[in-house]
Amino acid sequence: MGTLKTEPARARLDLLAPPVAEAIAQWPADAPVDVNDVLVAPIDAELADTAAFCAAYEVGLDVSANCVVVAGKREGVVRYAACIVLATTRADVNGVARRALDVRKASFAPMDDAVELTGMEYGGITPIGLPAQWPILVDARVVATPHVIIGSGVRHSKIALPGPALGALPGAQVVEGLARPA
């Protein structure tokens, strides 16, 4: 986890976006990953973007996961999903993600829509606390990683947790081949 100074997220809800804090506060006791294994660390908001963050905090790109919001239309209705991929890869938005959404064409959701619909800051969007109806597509490489660093819903902190926890989130689907090497 590089030089991050982590502590249990449930003890530092102030470092999380409101929907993320709510999800942590309501973390199920019977979840496969204990809430105490979900950690948070404050960071410089100017260093929130993946490459800058990894360099500044000595975190490998291979343990840093990105959450991208994708959208597509079907019968006039916009469908959204979150794709979680390691920073060493890129989401296959118009292949695997498009098929999972069951739409003709998928693309990254417009920034304003992603921010408004998630209640999170752009550059900090995380799969924890997303709208319940959204599928969370998690690349199999992410859940195979012992610990990963993800956004916290805000740009001034990051969450560290076991990779398998992301595959166990409500609405999560572990997807082989969701991402391709960058």
C-alpha positions as a printed Julia matrix, in Angstrom:
182×3 Matrix{Float64}:
   0.0     0.0     0.0
   2.99    2.23   -0.5
   3.24    5.16    1.85
  -0.51    5.48    2.51
  -1.5     5.99    6.15
  -4.62    3.83    6.38
  -7.19    3.37    9.11
 -10.57    1.61    9.22
 -13.01    3.39    6.91
 -15.87    3.09    9.38
 -13.82    5.18   11.84
 -13.2     7.9     9.22
 -16.51    8.35    7.41
 -15.48   12.02    7.02
 -13.0    10.9     4.36
 -15.75    9.35    2.2
 -18.45   10.67   -0.11
 -21.9    10.46    1.54
 -23.12    7.39   -0.43
 -19.84    5.59    0.32
 -20.04    6.46    4.02
 -23.62    5.16    4.1
 -22.59    1.87    2.45
 -19.72    1.42    4.93
 -22.0     2.22    7.88
 -24.49   -0.41    6.62
 -21.86   -3.04    5.72
 -23.49   -6.44    6.34
 -22.13   -8.38    9.31
 -22.27  -11.57    7.22
 -20.33  -10.07    4.28
 -17.43  -12.25    3.08
 -15.06   -9.38    3.9
 -15.21   -7.77    7.33
 -15.85   -4.02    7.33
 -12.66   -3.58    9.39
 -10.71   -4.78    6.34
 -11.96   -1.74    4.39
  -9.39    0.97    5.03
  -9.18    4.62    4.02
  -6.25    7.0     3.7
  -6.2    10.75    3.16
  -4.32   11.94    0.07
  -3.6    15.22   -1.68
  -6.64   15.84   -3.92
  -4.32   17.21   -6.62
  -2.75   13.73   -6.81
  -5.98   11.73   -7.11
  -5.53   10.77  -10.76
  -4.09    7.27  -11.0
  -0.64    7.89  -12.45
   0.1    10.86  -10.17
  -1.31    9.05   -7.14
   0.72    5.89   -7.74
   3.94    7.85   -8.23
   3.44   10.1    -5.2
   2.37    7.36   -2.78
   4.56    4.54   -4.13
   1.58    2.36   -5.03
   1.95   -0.03   -7.96
  -0.39    0.34  -10.92
  -0.96   -3.41  -10.55
  -2.75   -2.88   -7.21
  -4.59    0.3    -8.17
  -8.11   -0.26   -9.53
 -10.17    2.23  -11.51
 -13.95    2.49  -11.53
 -15.4     3.78  -14.79
 -19.08    4.46  -15.37
 -20.38    3.3   -18.74
 -23.72    3.98  -20.35
 -25.76    2.72  -23.26
 -29.35    2.99  -24.5
 -31.89    0.25  -25.03
 -35.4     1.12  -26.17
 -34.83    4.77  -25.3
 -33.74    4.05  -21.73
 -30.17    4.79  -20.63
 -28.54    1.91  -18.76
 -25.53    2.43  -16.52
 -22.9     0.09  -15.12
 -19.63    0.46  -13.27
 -16.55   -1.33  -14.56
 -13.72   -2.05  -12.13
 -10.35   -2.73  -13.76
  -6.73   -2.61  -12.68
  -4.77    0.48  -13.71
  -2.54   -1.71  -15.87
  -5.57   -2.46  -18.07
  -8.4    -0.72  -19.9
 -12.08   -1.68  -19.78
 -13.47   -3.27  -22.92
 -16.37   -0.81  -23.02
 -17.72   -1.58  -26.49
 -17.26   -5.33  -26.21
 -17.68   -7.05  -22.87
 -19.29   -4.11  -21.01
 -21.69   -3.39  -23.88
 -22.86   -7.0   -23.92
 -23.3    -7.02  -20.13
 -25.49   -3.91  -20.41
 -27.38   -5.49  -23.33
 -27.14   -2.34  -25.44
 -26.17   -1.71  -29.05
 -23.4     0.78  -28.19
 -21.75    1.66  -24.88
 -19.45    4.52  -23.97
 -18.09    6.26  -20.93
 -20.92    8.12  -19.21
 -20.69   11.91  -19.45
 -18.85   13.32  -16.44
 -21.78   15.46  -15.28
 -24.15   12.47  -15.4
 -21.71   10.2   -13.54
 -21.18   12.77  -10.79
 -24.87   13.59  -10.4
 -26.09    9.99  -10.43
 -23.43    8.65   -8.04
 -23.21   11.56   -5.6
 -19.43   11.25   -5.91
 -16.64   13.44   -7.24
 -15.25   12.88  -10.74
 -11.92   11.11  -10.37
 -13.0     9.51   -7.1
 -15.98    7.39   -8.16
 -15.93    4.0    -6.46
 -18.09    0.88   -6.66
 -18.98    1.12   -2.97
 -22.24    3.05   -2.59
 -23.29    3.16   -6.24
 -27.0     3.19   -7.16
 -28.4    -0.25   -6.26
 -29.82   -0.91   -9.74
 -26.44   -0.54  -11.45
 -24.51   -3.7   -12.23
 -20.92   -3.62  -11.0
 -18.7    -5.43  -13.49
 -15.42   -6.45  -11.86
 -12.58   -7.75  -13.98
 -11.41  -11.15  -12.69
  -7.86   -9.78  -12.28
  -9.13   -7.34   -9.65
 -10.63  -10.02   -7.41
  -7.45  -12.1    -7.84
  -5.4    -9.25   -6.35
  -4.9    -9.65   -2.57
  -5.34   -5.92   -1.84
  -6.31   -3.07   -4.15
  -6.57    0.69   -3.88
  -9.76    2.31   -5.22
 -11.47    5.68   -5.05
 -13.45    6.76   -2.01
 -16.07    8.89   -3.75
 -13.95   12.02   -3.16
 -10.59   13.09   -4.51
  -8.91   13.66   -1.14
  -8.76    9.99   -0.02
  -8.43    6.42   -1.29
  -9.84    3.11   -0.05
  -7.68    0.0     0.39
  -9.42   -3.37    0.63
  -9.03   -7.01   -0.34
  -9.62   -7.47   -4.09
 -12.14  -10.27   -3.47
 -14.32   -7.77   -1.57
 -15.12   -6.0    -4.84
 -16.51   -9.18   -6.32
 -18.73   -9.6    -3.25
 -20.38   -6.16   -3.4
 -24.15   -6.11   -3.94
 -24.8    -6.19   -7.7
 -21.23   -7.23   -8.51
 -20.43   -9.68  -11.29
 -16.9   -10.98  -11.75
 -16.22  -10.9   -15.49
 -13.36  -12.67  -17.25
 -11.88  -10.48  -19.96
 -13.61   -7.23  -18.93
 -10.26   -5.5   -19.29
  -7.43   -5.65  -21.77
  -3.79   -4.75  -21.18
  -3.2    -1.01  -21.43
